Short mmCIF file of C-alpha atoms and ligand atoms in Angstrom, two decimals:
data_model
loop_
_atom_site.label_atom_id
_atom_site.label_comp_id
_atom_site.label_asym_id
_atom_site.label_seq_id
_atom_site.Cartn_x
_atom_site.Cartn_y
_atom_site.Cartn_z
CA UNK A 456 -28.02 -7.21 -5.36
CA UNK A 457 -28.06 -8.38 -1.74
CA UNK A 458 -25.22 -7.56 0.66
CA UNK A 459 -24.20 -11.24 0.68
CA UNK A 460 -24.04 -11.26 -3.12
CA UNK A 461 -21.93 -8.09 -3.04
CA UNK A 462 -19.61 -9.66 -0.45
CA UNK A 463 -19.30 -12.78 -2.58
CA UNK A 464 -18.63 -10.79 -5.76
CA UNK A 465 -15.88 -8.90 -3.92
CA UNK A 466 -14.27 -12.07 -2.60
CA UNK A 467 -14.50 -13.66 -6.05
CA UNK A 468 -12.84 -10.59 -7.57
CA UNK A 469 -10.03 -11.15 -5.08
CA UNK A 470 -10.00 -14.79 -6.17
CA UNK A 471 -10.83 -15.99 -2.69
CA UNK A 472 -12.79 -19.23 -2.83
CA UNK A 473 -16.37 -18.72 -1.77
CA UNK A 474 -18.32 -21.69 -0.50
CA UNK A 475 -22.09 -21.74 -0.21
CA UNK A 476 -24.05 -24.28 1.76
CA UNK A 477 -26.46 -26.18 -0.43
CA UNK A 478 -29.98 -24.89 -0.11
CA UNK A 479 -28.83 -21.42 1.02
CA UNK A 480 -29.60 -18.76 -1.52
CA UNK A 481 -28.59 -15.10 -1.18
CA UNK A 482 -31.89 -13.80 -0.03
CA UNK A 483 -32.31 -16.44 2.65
CA UNK A 484 -28.69 -16.30 3.85
CA UNK A 485 -28.30 -12.55 4.22
CA UNK A 486 -31.21 -10.27 3.63
CA UNK A 487 -30.02 -6.73 2.88
CA UNK A 488 -31.63 -5.24 5.93
CA UNK A 489 -29.46 -7.37 8.26
CA UNK A 490 -26.13 -6.11 6.95
CA UNK A 491 -24.94 -2.58 7.40
CA UNK A 492 -23.52 -0.77 4.39
CA UNK A 493 -19.76 -0.99 4.06
CA UNK A 494 -19.47 -4.58 5.32
CA UNK A 495 -18.63 -5.85 1.88
CA UNK A 496 -14.83 -6.06 1.70
CA UNK A 497 -12.65 -8.75 3.25
CA UNK A 498 -11.37 -8.13 6.76
CA UNK A 499 -7.66 -7.81 7.52
CA UNK A 500 -6.97 -11.50 8.05
CA UNK A 501 -8.99 -12.58 5.01
CA UNK A 502 -7.11 -10.04 2.95
CA UNK A 503 -3.77 -11.23 4.33
CA UNK A 504 -4.48 -14.83 3.38
CA UNK A 505 -5.79 -13.77 -0.05
CA UNK A 506 -2.47 -12.00 -0.66
CA UNK A 507 -0.44 -14.94 0.66
CA UNK A 508 -2.04 -17.33 -1.82
CA UNK A 509 -2.44 -14.89 -4.72
CA UNK A 510 -1.73 -16.14 -8.24
CA UNK A 511 -3.25 -13.18 -10.10
CA UNK A 512 -0.05 -12.45 -12.03
CA UNK A 513 3.06 -14.36 -13.00
CA UNK A 514 5.13 -12.95 -10.12
CA UNK A 515 3.78 -15.69 -7.87
CA UNK A 516 5.98 -18.14 -9.79
CA UNK A 517 9.24 -16.48 -8.79
CA UNK A 518 8.46 -15.17 -5.30
CA UNK A 519 9.76 -16.75 -2.11
CA UNK A 520 6.78 -15.28 -0.28
CA UNK A 521 4.41 -12.35 -0.53
CA UNK A 522 5.10 -9.16 1.40
CA UNK A 523 1.77 -7.99 2.78
CA UNK A 524 2.97 -4.97 4.74
CA UNK A 525 3.90 -4.19 8.30
CA UNK A 526 2.86 -1.92 11.12
CA UNK A 527 -0.23 -0.64 12.82
CA UNK A 528 -3.40 -1.59 10.91
CA UNK A 529 -5.12 1.54 12.20
CA UNK A 530 -2.21 3.91 11.74
CA UNK A 531 -2.59 7.60 10.93
CA UNK A 532 0.29 7.34 8.47
CA UNK A 533 0.60 4.92 5.61
CA UNK A 534 3.88 4.67 3.72
CA UNK A 535 3.63 3.22 0.24
CA UNK A 536 6.67 2.00 -1.68
CA UNK A 537 7.23 0.14 -4.91
CA UNK A 538 7.73 -3.59 -4.51
CA UNK A 539 9.69 -6.06 -2.42
CA UNK A 540 13.35 -6.46 -3.28
CA UNK A 541 15.52 -9.51 -2.69
CA UNK A 542 15.77 -9.15 1.11
CA UNK A 543 12.09 -8.31 1.47
CA UNK A 544 11.17 -11.37 -0.59
CA UNK A 545 13.38 -13.47 1.69
CA UNK A 546 12.10 -12.05 4.97
CA UNK A 547 8.48 -11.23 4.09
CA UNK A 548 8.74 -7.65 5.37
CA UNK A 549 8.89 -4.40 3.36
CA UNK A 550 11.91 -2.10 3.43
CA UNK A 551 14.39 -4.26 5.32
CA UNK A 552 17.55 -3.43 3.37
CA UNK A 553 19.67 -0.26 3.37
CA UNK A 554 16.81 1.75 1.91
CA UNK A 555 14.69 0.47 4.77
CA UNK A 556 17.17 1.78 7.32
CA UNK A 557 16.98 5.20 5.71
CA UNK A 558 13.18 5.00 5.68
CA UNK A 559 13.34 4.22 9.42
CA UNK A 560 15.43 7.37 9.91
CA UNK A 561 12.96 9.42 7.90
CA UNK A 562 10.15 8.09 10.09
CA UNK A 563 12.14 8.80 13.23
CA UNK A 564 12.56 12.41 12.14
CA UNK A 565 8.77 12.64 12.27
CA UNK A 566 8.60 10.98 15.68
CA UNK A 567 7.32 7.76 14.08
CA UNK A 568 8.51 4.20 13.74
CA UNK A 569 7.51 0.98 12.00
CA UNK A 570 5.01 0.08 14.67
CA UNK A 571 3.19 3.40 14.52
CA UNK A 572 2.72 3.57 10.74
CA UNK A 573 1.62 1.01 8.17
CA UNK A 574 4.11 0.27 5.38
CA UNK A 575 2.97 -1.38 2.16
CA UNK A 576 4.01 -1.58 -1.46
CA UNK A 577 2.30 -1.23 -4.83
CA UNK A 578 3.26 -4.88 -5.46
CA UNK A 579 3.17 -7.67 -2.87
CA UNK A 580 5.60 -9.84 -4.82
CA UNK A 581 9.15 -9.18 -5.95
CA UNK A 582 9.64 -8.56 -9.66
CA UNK A 583 12.60 -10.65 -10.91
CA UNK A 584 15.90 -8.74 -10.82
CA UNK A 585 14.05 -5.85 -9.17
CA UNK A 586 12.75 -4.61 -12.51
CA UNK A 587 9.95 -2.03 -12.52
CA UNK A 588 6.47 -3.44 -11.98
CA UNK A 589 4.49 -3.79 -15.21
CA UNK A 590 1.15 -2.02 -15.54
CA UNK A 591 -0.59 -5.43 -15.49
CA UNK A 592 1.14 -6.49 -12.27
CA UNK A 593 0.31 -3.20 -10.58
CA UNK A 594 -3.32 -3.49 -11.72
CA UNK A 595 -3.55 -7.08 -10.48
CA UNK A 596 -2.26 -6.03 -7.06
CA UNK A 597 -4.14 -2.74 -6.79
CA UNK A 598 -7.27 -4.20 -5.24
CA UNK A 599 -5.20 -5.45 -2.28
CA UNK A 600 -3.62 -2.06 -1.73
CA UNK A 601 -6.96 -0.30 -2.10
CA UNK A 602 -8.51 -2.55 0.53
CA UNK A 603 -5.52 -2.03 2.84
CA UNK A 604 -5.98 1.73 2.49
CA UNK A 605 -9.69 1.35 3.14
CA UNK A 606 -9.10 -0.71 6.29
CA UNK A 607 -6.24 1.37 7.70
CA UNK A 608 -8.05 4.60 6.80
CA UNK A 609 -4.88 6.67 7.23
CA UNK A 610 -4.90 10.43 7.70
CA UNK A 611 -1.81 10.76 5.50
CA UNK A 612 -0.20 8.68 2.79
CA UNK A 613 3.47 9.16 2.01
CA UNK A 614 4.25 7.77 -1.45
CA UNK A 615 7.96 7.08 -1.72
CA UNK A 616 9.42 7.05 -5.19
CA UNK A 617 8.24 7.35 -8.75
CA UNK A 618 6.60 3.94 -9.07
CA UNK A 619 4.53 4.36 -5.91
CA UNK A 620 3.51 7.91 -6.75
CA UNK A 621 2.64 7.25 -10.38
CA UNK A 622 0.60 4.13 -9.73
CA UNK A 623 -1.14 5.50 -6.67
CA UNK A 624 -2.07 8.80 -8.27
CA UNK A 625 -2.51 7.45 -11.77
CA UNK A 626 -0.02 9.92 -13.18
CA UNK A 627 3.04 9.77 -15.38
CA UNK A 628 4.64 12.90 -13.94
CA UNK A 629 8.18 12.59 -12.56
CA UNK A 630 8.65 12.63 -8.78
CA UNK A 631 10.36 16.00 -9.04
CA UNK A 632 7.09 17.48 -10.24
CA UNK A 633 4.79 15.56 -7.87
CA UNK A 634 6.74 16.19 -4.68
CA UNK A 635 6.38 19.32 -2.58
CA UNK A 636 2.61 19.57 -2.94
CA UNK A 637 -0.50 17.83 -1.68
CA UNK A 638 -2.43 15.28 -3.69
CA UNK A 639 -5.57 13.45 -2.72
CA UNK A 640 -6.84 9.92 -2.96
CA UNK A 641 -10.35 8.51 -2.64
CA UNK A 642 -12.29 11.54 -3.81
CA UNK A 643 -10.21 13.94 -1.80
CA UNK A 644 -10.53 12.08 1.49
CA UNK A 645 -6.91 11.10 2.04
CA UNK A 646 -4.02 13.51 1.50
CA UNK A 647 -0.99 12.10 -0.27
CA UNK A 648 2.51 13.57 -0.20
CA UNK A 649 5.09 12.29 -2.66
CA UNK A 650 8.77 12.15 -1.90
CA UNK A 651 11.92 10.49 -3.17
CA UNK A 652 12.50 6.78 -2.64
CA UNK A 653 15.07 6.12 0.09
CA UNK A 654 17.09 3.98 -2.36
CA UNK A 655 17.34 7.03 -4.63
CA UNK A 656 18.34 9.19 -1.66
CA UNK A 657 21.16 6.75 -0.89
CA UNK A 658 22.44 7.29 -4.42
CA UNK A 659 21.75 11.05 -4.43
CA UNK A 660 22.21 12.27 -0.87
CA UNK A 661 22.03 15.91 -1.95
CA UNK A 662 18.29 15.38 -2.51
CA UNK A 663 17.76 14.56 1.18
CA UNK A 664 17.02 18.20 1.91
CA UNK A 665 14.04 18.12 -0.46
CA UNK A 666 12.85 14.85 1.07
CA UNK A 667 13.00 16.51 4.46
CA UNK A 668 10.87 19.39 3.13
CA UNK A 669 8.33 16.81 1.90
CA UNK A 670 8.19 15.20 5.33
CA UNK A 671 7.65 18.59 6.96
CA UNK A 672 4.84 19.30 4.49
CA UNK A 673 3.22 15.94 5.28
CA UNK A 674 3.46 16.61 9.01
CA UNK A 675 1.91 20.07 8.57
CA UNK A 676 -0.95 18.61 6.56
CA UNK A 677 -1.48 15.99 9.26
CA UNK A 678 -1.72 18.62 11.94
CA UNK A 679 -4.08 20.80 9.95
CA UNK A 680 -3.98 24.61 9.79
CA UNK A 681 -2.12 26.28 12.68
CA UNK A 682 -4.48 27.81 15.20
N1 LIG B 74 11.74 -0.72 -1.94
C1 LIG B 74 10.40 -0.62 -1.92
O1 LIG B 74 9.83 0.22 -2.58
N2 LIG B 74 9.74 -1.45 -1.12
C2 LIG B 74 10.32 -2.34 -0.37
O2 LIG B 74 9.63 -3.05 0.35
C3 LIG B 74 11.73 -2.43 -0.39
C4 LIG B 74 12.42 -1.61 -1.20
#
């Protein structure tokens, strides 16, 4: 398959309309030798517009808008949460409510802020009444998150909460068992640390100490072994 055909198959899988000029076939339009390997996925802006117009699951019917993510598209840290809530759906930005304020504090404790990390969710659309994402919804959205991770190429992913951790790591273990250790994504290339969701920490402040330990672990892993 030529690189152009691969690119088209990828865009079609993302349900992005692909137009071809009449009389241009794959081989003539983009011979393999002209395209370097890896140039097959959509770029950031193409991905953003694919998300904005996505109708891959029924959540598009009830959303106000999609929530693509926010921050530095070449950040070292990526924070992955569950799904937009009511305020996020209204404003188009992840983690803007009370849980978001606590997430900001957690980032600040690491010397980070919203502009130095990239924050995304498992789902780009709000599930009605903030119910848990279904497996089908998470699967329909996964390709967007995977491409975001590919493009950001973070050195560390912090998965906040059960939904994020379980979907990201394809596990059904509770957060209490996943936190406090390192996991890996993409064939071991990207370390993942799991911690409690800030909304849970607001309800159970005594768990903040464990969340802090998780952040320290993530920071240590980012820095690598002490010399
Ligand atoms: N909770 C999440 O997991 N993500 C958001 O964007 C907001 C709340």
